[in-house]
Amino acid sequence: SGEQIAYLQYTSGTTGMQKGVKLSHQAIIYFVQAFAGALHIKDDDVIVNWLPIYHDFGLFAGFISPLFFKRPCVLISPFKWVRYPKIFLEAISNHRGTISFLPNSAHNHMVRFVSTADLDGLDLGSLRVLINGAEPVFLESQDAFLKKFAPYHFKETALGGGYGMAENTLGVTFSPVGQRTPVDWISIREMHVSRKAVPAPPGEKGSKANVSSGVPLQGTEVAVVDEKGNPLPERHFGEIIIRSPSLFSGYHGRQDLTDRVMKDGWYHSGDLGYIAGGHLYVSGRKKDLVIVG
């Protein structure tokens, strides 16, 4: 049946002991369908993936989803990619790759270790979606990547953001395709003092750039709550909570952990952020905070 567990995805999140995330057949299938809708999958799409497929991002975005889409998928060993990052660009150019995924660290790795000589003859113009699945997405990483690879026909509109975790199969939000993900400049002082994302002049001292992680996938609800679980209005920092048909069925053998994060059908992520204009902006994790008073 759809409720039966398909497999366990082991995850530690950002920190902590590994937990076995139980994912049902119906949660997986629902996610894949929503993911295809978010990416506007086309007949000529080719997915290029170096992410390890023992990780939920690489497994679903770069392997299982292409099987469901019936689209070609170019798989690269992550160990080889680390040593020779140019092979990722060669795969895009040679196979006319259209969709791929890079976290902040991978953007930076490509910028630092791919030499200009390695780029001769490469054409990255086919790439229409490059999702940054980091939390948060760093504007500096995206800008550096764009500056280095734009001369080889990489399009700015391909730069996207995403937010997710294994507990929701993979993705929660993704950027609308065909446009660069929005950047929200806010006051650093107000962020710390009032816990609000107050708009501020771009690039000025005391301003901070927050890159959008996108909008919720179809059927997925995202909200931001305070310490007591009360919903917060737009532009207020709080904990991100999620409700969707793609949610996990609990942690394997750890009902205590499941009860801690699942409340009234909502998954409490432990991540911090705010919502503005329908977009989710992720700022960090509750565990990153050091309470001094």
mmCIF file of C-alpha atoms in Angstrom:
data_model
loop_
_atom_site.group_PDB
_atom_site.id
_atom_site.type_symbol
_atom_site.label_atom_id
_atom_site.label_comp_id
_atom_site.label_asym_id
_atom_site.label_seq_id
_atom_site.Cartn_x
_atom_site.Cartn_y
_atom_site.Cartn_z
ATOM 1 C CA SER A 1 0.000 0.000 0.000
ATOM 2 C CA GLY A 2 0.998 3.619 -0.319
ATOM 3 C CA GLU A 3 1.508 3.914 3.419
ATOM 4 C CA GLN A 4 4.093 1.126 3.510
ATOM 5 C CA ILE A 5 7.695 2.189 4.045
ATOM 6 C CA ALA A 6 9.752 2.174 0.851
ATOM 7 C CA TYR A 7 13.132 2.665 2.508
ATOM 8 C CA LEU A 8 15.084 4.409 5.259
ATOM 9 C CA GLN A 9 17.107 7.515 4.457
ATOM 10 C CA TYR A 10 19.733 8.019 7.131
ATOM 11 C CA THR A 11 20.416 11.629 7.949
ATOM 12 C CA SER A 12 22.003 13.678 10.689
ATOM 13 C CA GLY A 13 20.666 16.985 9.429
ATOM 14 C CA THR A 14 23.327 19.618 9.926
ATOM 15 C CA THR A 15 24.584 18.204 13.221
ATOM 16 C CA GLY A 16 23.864 15.308 15.538
ATOM 17 C CA MET A 17 23.551 11.543 15.481
ATOM 18 C CA GLN A 18 22.238 9.844 12.362
ATOM 19 C CA LYS A 19 18.523 9.053 12.279
ATOM 20 C CA GLY A 20 16.654 6.670 9.998
ATOM 21 C CA VAL A 21 13.974 8.684 8.173
ATOM 22 C CA LYS A 22 11.087 6.390 7.179
ATOM 23 C CA LEU A 23 9.692 7.304 3.765
ATOM 24 C CA SER A 24 6.536 5.741 2.366
ATOM 25 C CA HIS A 25 5.859 4.894 -1.278
ATOM 26 C CA GLN A 26 3.170 7.564 -1.514
ATOM 27 C CA ALA A 27 5.382 10.275 0.042
ATOM 28 C CA ILE A 28 8.120 9.571 -2.492
ATOM 29 C CA ILE A 29 5.801 9.490 -5.504
ATOM 30 C CA TYR A 30 4.023 12.669 -4.443
ATOM 31 C CA PHE A 31 7.336 14.472 -4.051
ATOM 32 C CA VAL A 32 8.641 13.380 -7.448
ATOM 33 C CA GLN A 33 5.479 14.661 -9.129
ATOM 34 C CA ALA A 34 5.673 18.012 -7.314
ATOM 35 C CA PHE A 35 9.387 18.272 -8.115
ATOM 36 C CA ALA A 36 8.732 17.710 -11.826
ATOM 37 C CA GLY A 37 6.096 20.445 -11.752
ATOM 38 C CA ALA A 38 8.425 22.895 -10.017
ATOM 39 C CA LEU A 39 11.189 22.339 -12.603
ATOM 40 C CA HIS A 40 8.795 22.405 -15.589
ATOM 41 C CA ILE A 41 10.378 19.237 -16.939
ATOM 42 C CA LYS A 42 10.645 19.242 -20.735
ATOM 43 C CA ASP A 43 11.185 16.527 -23.343
ATOM 44 C CA ASP A 44 14.727 17.710 -24.051
ATOM 45 C CA ASP A 45 15.880 18.001 -20.422
ATOM 46 C CA VAL A 46 19.110 16.307 -19.348
ATOM 47 C CA ILE A 47 19.995 16.100 -15.639
ATOM 48 C CA VAL A 48 23.673 16.321 -14.675
ATOM 49 C CA ASN A 49 24.480 15.155 -11.142
ATOM 50 C CA TRP A 50 27.727 14.793 -9.185
ATOM 51 C CA LEU A 51 26.008 14.688 -5.772
ATOM 52 C CA PRO A 52 26.382 11.318 -4.003
ATOM 53 C CA ILE A 53 23.271 9.188 -4.386
ATOM 54 C CA TYR A 54 23.528 7.964 -0.790
ATOM 55 C CA HIS A 55 22.428 11.515 0.134
ATOM 56 C CA ASP A 56 18.775 12.528 -0.256
ATOM 57 C CA PHE A 57 19.634 15.472 -2.537
ATOM 58 C CA GLY A 58 21.654 13.396 -4.964
ATOM 59 C CA LEU A 59 19.339 10.398 -4.727
ATOM 60 C CA PHE A 60 16.056 12.152 -5.513
ATOM 61 C CA ALA A 61 17.083 15.198 -7.536
ATOM 62 C CA GLY A 62 19.795 13.472 -9.517
ATOM 63 C CA PHE A 63 18.718 9.841 -9.832
ATOM 64 C CA ILE A 64 15.202 8.739 -8.817
ATOM 65 C CA SER A 65 13.417 11.781 -10.255
ATOM 66 C CA PRO A 66 15.010 11.415 -13.717
ATOM 67 C CA LEU A 67 13.813 7.799 -13.771
ATOM 68 C CA PHE A 68 10.266 8.971 -13.113
ATOM 69 C CA PHE A 69 10.613 11.815 -15.640
ATOM 70 C CA LYS A 70 12.079 9.353 -18.182
ATOM 71 C CA ARG A 71 14.836 11.867 -18.843
ATOM 72 C CA PRO A 72 18.559 11.207 -19.422
ATOM 73 C CA CYS A 73 20.767 11.515 -16.355
ATOM 74 C CA VAL A 74 24.533 12.008 -16.390
ATOM 75 C CA LEU A 75 26.083 10.714 -13.154
ATOM 76 C CA ILE A 76 29.547 11.799 -12.021
ATOM 77 C CA SER A 77 31.495 10.308 -9.131
ATOM 78 C CA PRO A 78 31.572 12.919 -6.333
ATOM 79 C CA PHE A 79 35.131 11.863 -5.493
ATOM 80 C CA LYS A 80 36.275 12.470 -9.056
ATOM 81 C CA TRP A 81 34.404 15.782 -9.167
ATOM 82 C CA VAL A 82 36.238 17.009 -6.065
ATOM 83 C CA ARG A 83 39.598 16.241 -7.701
ATOM 84 C CA TYR A 84 38.663 17.420 -11.207
ATOM 85 C CA PRO A 85 35.709 19.835 -10.916
ATOM 86 C CA LYS A 86 35.958 20.760 -14.595
ATOM 87 C CA ILE A 87 34.350 17.404 -15.512
ATOM 88 C CA PHE A 88 31.031 18.789 -14.262
ATOM 89 C CA LEU A 89 31.224 21.604 -16.813
ATOM 90 C CA GLU A 90 32.382 19.217 -19.525
ATOM 91 C CA ALA A 91 29.365 16.998 -18.851
ATOM 92 C CA ILE A 92 27.011 19.962 -19.228
ATOM 93 C CA SER A 93 28.693 21.066 -22.442
ATOM 94 C CA ASN A 94 29.034 17.603 -24.029
ATOM 95 C CA HIS A 95 25.600 16.252 -23.072
ATOM 96 C CA ARG A 96 23.736 19.585 -23.311
ATOM 97 C CA GLY A 97 22.754 19.378 -19.657
ATOM 98 C CA THR A 98 19.779 21.514 -18.660
ATOM 99 C CA ILE A 99 19.289 20.883 -14.912
ATOM 100 C CA SER A 100 21.779 20.483 -12.095
ATOM 101 C CA PHE A 101 22.419 21.209 -8.425
ATOM 102 C CA LEU A 102 25.246 22.869 -6.463
ATOM 103 C CA PRO A 103 25.396 23.932 -2.802
ATOM 104 C CA ASN A 104 27.404 27.016 -1.786
ATOM 105 C CA SER A 105 30.560 24.980 -1.193
ATOM 106 C CA ALA A 106 30.365 23.499 -4.686
ATOM 107 C CA HIS A 107 29.916 26.944 -6.262
ATOM 108 C CA ASN A 108 33.048 28.069 -4.426
ATOM 109 C CA HIS A 109 34.982 24.912 -5.340
ATOM 110 C CA MET A 110 34.240 25.407 -9.036
ATOM 111 C CA VAL A 111 35.302 29.055 -8.933
ATOM 112 C CA ARG A 112 38.571 28.352 -7.097
ATOM 113 C CA PHE A 113 39.805 25.232 -8.808
ATOM 114 C CA VAL A 114 38.653 25.393 -12.426
ATOM 115 C CA SER A 115 41.281 27.291 -14.405
ATOM 116 C CA THR A 116 40.459 29.517 -17.338
ATOM 117 C CA ALA A 117 42.474 27.216 -19.599
ATOM 118 C CA ASP A 118 40.093 24.363 -18.729
ATOM 119 C CA LEU A 119 37.145 26.369 -20.036
ATOM 120 C CA ASP A 120 38.252 26.767 -23.641
ATOM 121 C CA GLY A 121 35.573 25.507 -26.005
ATOM 122 C CA LEU A 122 32.960 24.825 -23.302
ATOM 123 C CA ASP A 123 29.378 25.954 -23.825
ATOM 124 C CA LEU A 124 27.178 26.141 -20.711
ATOM 125 C CA GLY A 125 24.275 27.790 -22.505
ATOM 126 C CA SER A 126 22.042 24.714 -22.308
ATOM 127 C CA LEU A 127 21.815 24.885 -18.495
ATOM 128 C CA ARG A 128 18.474 26.428 -17.553
ATOM 129 C CA VAL A 129 18.243 25.432 -13.861
ATOM 130 C CA LEU A 130 21.080 25.358 -11.313
ATOM 131 C CA ILE A 131 19.606 24.938 -7.841
ATOM 132 C CA ASN A 132 21.626 25.974 -4.799
ATOM 133 C CA GLY A 133 20.340 23.657 -2.091
ATOM 134 C CA ALA A 134 22.199 25.259 0.802
ATOM 135 C CA GLU A 135 20.681 26.809 3.907
ATOM 136 C CA PRO A 136 21.152 29.672 3.646
ATOM 137 C CA VAL A 137 22.070 30.400 0.017
ATOM 138 C CA PHE A 138 24.992 32.828 -0.193
ATOM 139 C CA LEU A 139 24.809 35.682 -2.679
ATOM 140 C CA GLU A 140 28.630 35.853 -2.805
ATOM 141 C CA SER A 141 28.840 32.240 -3.997
ATOM 142 C CA GLN A 142 26.269 32.740 -6.749
ATOM 143 C CA ASP A 143 27.793 36.031 -7.912
ATOM 144 C CA ALA A 144 31.303 34.562 -8.079
ATOM 145 C CA PHE A 145 30.023 31.591 -10.096
ATOM 146 C CA LEU A 146 28.154 33.868 -12.486
ATOM 147 C CA LYS A 147 31.134 36.169 -12.982
ATOM 148 C CA LYS A 148 33.480 33.292 -13.820
ATOM 149 C CA PHE A 149 31.212 31.254 -16.084
ATOM 150 C CA ALA A 150 29.003 33.854 -17.785
ATOM 151 C CA PRO A 151 31.592 34.248 -20.601
ATOM 152 C CA TYR A 152 30.877 30.587 -21.432
ATOM 153 C CA HIS A 153 27.165 31.271 -21.945
ATOM 154 C CA PHE A 154 26.024 30.417 -18.416
ATOM 155 C CA LYS A 155 22.761 32.300 -17.906
ATOM 156 C CA GLU A 156 22.033 34.370 -14.792
ATOM 157 C CA THR A 157 18.393 33.222 -14.927
ATOM 158 C CA ALA A 158 19.587 29.676 -14.194
ATOM 159 C CA LEU A 159 20.673 30.644 -10.656
ATOM 160 C CA GLY A 160 18.069 29.267 -8.272
ATOM 161 C CA GLY A 161 17.649 28.371 -4.637
ATOM 162 C CA GLY A 162 16.069 25.532 -2.737
ATOM 163 C CA TYR A 163 15.364 24.370 0.787
ATOM 164 C CA GLY A 164 14.692 20.883 2.011
ATOM 165 C CA MET A 165 15.527 17.918 4.195
ATOM 166 C CA ALA A 166 15.218 14.135 4.177
ATOM 167 C CA GLU A 167 12.182 14.386 6.477
ATOM 168 C CA ASN A 168 10.216 15.819 3.536
ATOM 169 C CA THR A 169 11.689 13.276 1.070
ATOM 170 C CA LEU A 170 13.878 16.080 -0.283
ATOM 171 C CA GLY A 171 12.600 19.520 -1.236
ATOM 172 C CA VAL A 172 10.270 21.957 0.494
ATOM 173 C CA THR A 173 10.774 25.074 -1.625
ATOM 174 C CA PHE A 174 12.376 25.798 -5.000
ATOM 175 C CA SER A 175 12.852 28.961 -7.005
ATOM 176 C CA PRO A 176 10.510 29.628 -9.922
ATOM 177 C CA VAL A 177 12.372 28.639 -13.084
ATOM 178 C CA GLY A 178 13.337 31.120 -15.761
ATOM 179 C CA GLN A 179 14.362 33.889 -13.378
ATOM 180 C CA ARG A 180 17.157 34.435 -10.906
ATOM 181 C CA THR A 181 16.026 33.853 -7.350
ATOM 182 C CA PRO A 182 15.232 37.146 -5.538
ATOM 183 C CA VAL A 183 17.623 38.805 -3.087
ATOM 184 C CA ASP A 184 16.169 40.560 -0.032
ATOM 185 C CA TRP A 185 18.372 43.216 1.584
ATOM 186 C CA ILE A 186 17.556 43.741 5.257
ATOM 187 C CA SER A 187 18.833 45.701 8.246
ATOM 188 C CA ILE A 188 21.345 43.724 10.310
ATOM 189 C CA ARG A 189 20.499 45.749 13.426
ATOM 190 C CA GLU A 190 16.758 45.095 13.158
ATOM 191 C CA MET A 191 17.415 41.428 12.515
ATOM 192 C CA HIS A 192 19.186 41.111 15.870
ATOM 193 C CA VAL A 193 17.194 43.624 17.918
ATOM 194 C CA SER A 194 13.587 43.201 16.771
ATOM 195 C CA ARG A 195 13.911 39.810 15.011
ATOM 196 C CA LYS A 196 12.314 41.361 11.945
ATOM 197 C CA ALA A 197 13.485 41.441 8.324
ATOM 198 C CA VAL A 198 13.264 45.194 7.776
ATOM 199 C CA PRO A 199 14.156 46.219 4.196
ATOM 200 C CA ALA A 200 17.427 48.155 3.845
ATOM 201 C CA PRO A 201 19.365 49.774 0.961
ATOM 202 C CA PRO A 202 21.210 47.129 -1.100
ATOM 203 C CA GLY A 203 24.952 46.916 -0.600
ATOM 204 C CA GLU A 204 25.205 49.579 2.090
ATOM 205 C CA LYS A 205 26.928 49.221 5.450
ATOM 206 C CA GLY A 206 24.553 47.654 7.949
ATOM 207 C CA SER A 207 22.615 45.822 5.235
ATOM 208 C CA LYS A 208 22.585 42.068 4.692
ATOM 209 C CA ALA A 209 21.683 40.149 1.545
ATOM 210 C CA ASN A 210 19.331 37.204 1.985
ATOM 211 C CA VAL A 211 18.830 34.992 -1.061
ATOM 212 C CA SER A 212 15.413 33.388 -1.446
ATOM 213 C CA SER A 213 15.149 29.633 -1.091
ATOM 214 C CA GLY A 214 12.082 29.723 -3.322
ATOM 215 C CA VAL A 215 8.382 29.075 -2.926
ATOM 216 C CA PRO A 216 6.671 25.944 -1.553
ATOM 217 C CA LEU A 217 6.192 22.948 -3.830
ATOM 218 C CA GLN A 218 2.645 22.097 -4.821
ATOM 219 C CA GLY A 219 0.747 20.710 -1.833
ATOM 220 C CA THR A 220 3.425 21.827 0.643
ATOM 221 C CA GLU A 221 2.656 24.343 3.381
ATOM 222 C CA VAL A 222 5.371 26.397 5.069
ATOM 223 C CA ALA A 223 4.959 28.617 8.116
ATOM 224 C CA VAL A 224 7.174 30.449 10.601
ATOM 225 C CA VAL A 225 6.401 30.252 14.330
ATOM 226 C CA ASP A 226 7.754 31.688 17.574
ATOM 227 C CA GLU A 227 9.179 29.756 20.542
ATOM 228 C CA LYS A 228 5.671 28.826 21.706
ATOM 229 C CA GLY A 229 4.591 27.591 18.286
ATOM 230 C CA ASN A 230 2.429 30.619 17.469
ATOM 231 C CA PRO A 231 2.347 31.680 13.800
ATOM 232 C CA LEU A 232 4.358 34.792 12.968
ATOM 233 C CA PRO A 233 3.485 37.368 10.285
ATOM 234 C CA GLU A 234 5.633 38.024 7.231
ATOM 235 C CA ARG A 235 9.151 39.353 7.780
ATOM 236 C CA HIS A 236 9.388 38.000 11.326
ATOM 237 C CA PHE A 237 12.207 35.563 12.103
ATOM 238 C CA GLY A 238 11.171 32.269 13.674
ATOM 239 C CA GLU A 239 11.305 28.502 13.311
ATOM 240 C CA ILE A 240 10.306 27.041 9.949
ATOM 241 C CA ILE A 241 7.604 24.368 10.100
ATOM 242 C CA ILE A 242 6.335 22.207 7.223
ATOM 243 C CA ARG A 243 3.230 20.216 6.393
ATOM 244 C CA SER A 244 3.018 18.192 3.178
ATOM 245 C CA PRO A 245 2.079 14.821 1.638
ATOM 246 C CA SER A 246 5.827 14.153 1.236
ATOM 247 C CA LEU A 247 6.586 14.130 4.959
ATOM 248 C CA PHE A 248 8.278 11.152 6.539
ATOM 249 C CA SER A 249 6.501 8.527 8.639
ATOM 250 C CA GLY A 250 8.774 9.083 11.628
ATOM 251 C CA TYR A 251 12.282 8.122 12.716
ATOM 252 C CA HIS A 252 13.044 4.413 12.681
ATOM 253 C CA GLY A 253 13.081 3.084 16.237
ATOM 254 C CA ARG A 254 13.009 6.607 17.721
ATOM 255 C CA GLN A 255 9.431 7.536 18.561
ATOM 256 C CA ASP A 256 10.779 10.004 21.125
ATOM 257 C CA LEU A 257 12.536 11.999 18.404
ATOM 258 C CA THR A 258 9.490 11.780 16.145
ATOM 259 C CA ASP A 259 7.222 13.182 18.847
ATOM 260 C CA ARG A 260 9.683 15.990 19.461
ATOM 261 C CA VAL A 261 9.554 17.308 15.895
ATOM 262 C CA MET A 262 6.021 16.340 14.765
ATOM 263 C CA LYS A 263 3.214 18.412 16.294
ATOM 264 C CA ASP A 264 -0.367 18.440 14.942
ATOM 265 C CA GLY A 265 0.821 17.228 11.540
ATOM 266 C CA TRP A 266 3.553 19.867 11.233
ATOM 267 C CA TYR A 267 7.255 19.053 11.095
ATOM 268 C CA HIS A 268 9.311 21.472 13.210
ATOM 269 C CA SER A 269 12.552 21.761 11.292
ATOM 270 C CA GLY A 270 14.792 23.532 13.784
ATOM 271 C CA ASP A 271 15.729 25.936 10.980
ATOM 272 C CA LEU A 272 15.260 29.686 11.301
ATOM 273 C CA GLY A 273 14.007 32.090 8.679
ATOM 274 C CA TYR A 274 11.190 34.315 7.501
ATOM 275 C CA ILE A 275 8.666 34.612 4.697
ATOM 276 C CA ALA A 276 8.359 37.657 2.435
ATOM 277 C CA GLY A 277 6.288 37.966 -0.711
ATOM 278 C CA GLY A 278 5.589 34.236 -0.687
ATOM 279 C CA HIS A 279 9.313 33.378 -0.715
ATOM 280 C CA LEU A 280 11.119 31.591 2.100
ATOM 281 C CA TYR A 281 14.395 33.049 3.374
ATOM 282 C CA VAL A 282 16.455 30.677 5.522
ATOM 283 C CA SER A 283 18.858 32.271 7.995
ATOM 284 C CA GLY A 284 20.334 29.404 10.015
ATOM 285 C CA ARG A 285 19.523 26.849 12.702
ATOM 286 C CA LYS A 286 18.260 27.157 16.264
ATOM 287 C CA LYS A 287 21.247 25.063 17.388
ATOM 288 C CA ASP A 288 23.575 27.723 15.977
ATOM 289 C CA LEU A 289 22.393 30.223 18.600
ATOM 290 C CA VAL A 290 24.361 30.747 21.784
ATOM 291 C CA ILE A 291 22.080 32.155 24.476
ATOM 292 C CA VAL A 292 24.039 34.455 26.806
ATOM 293 C CA GLY A 293 21.172 35.963 28.718
#
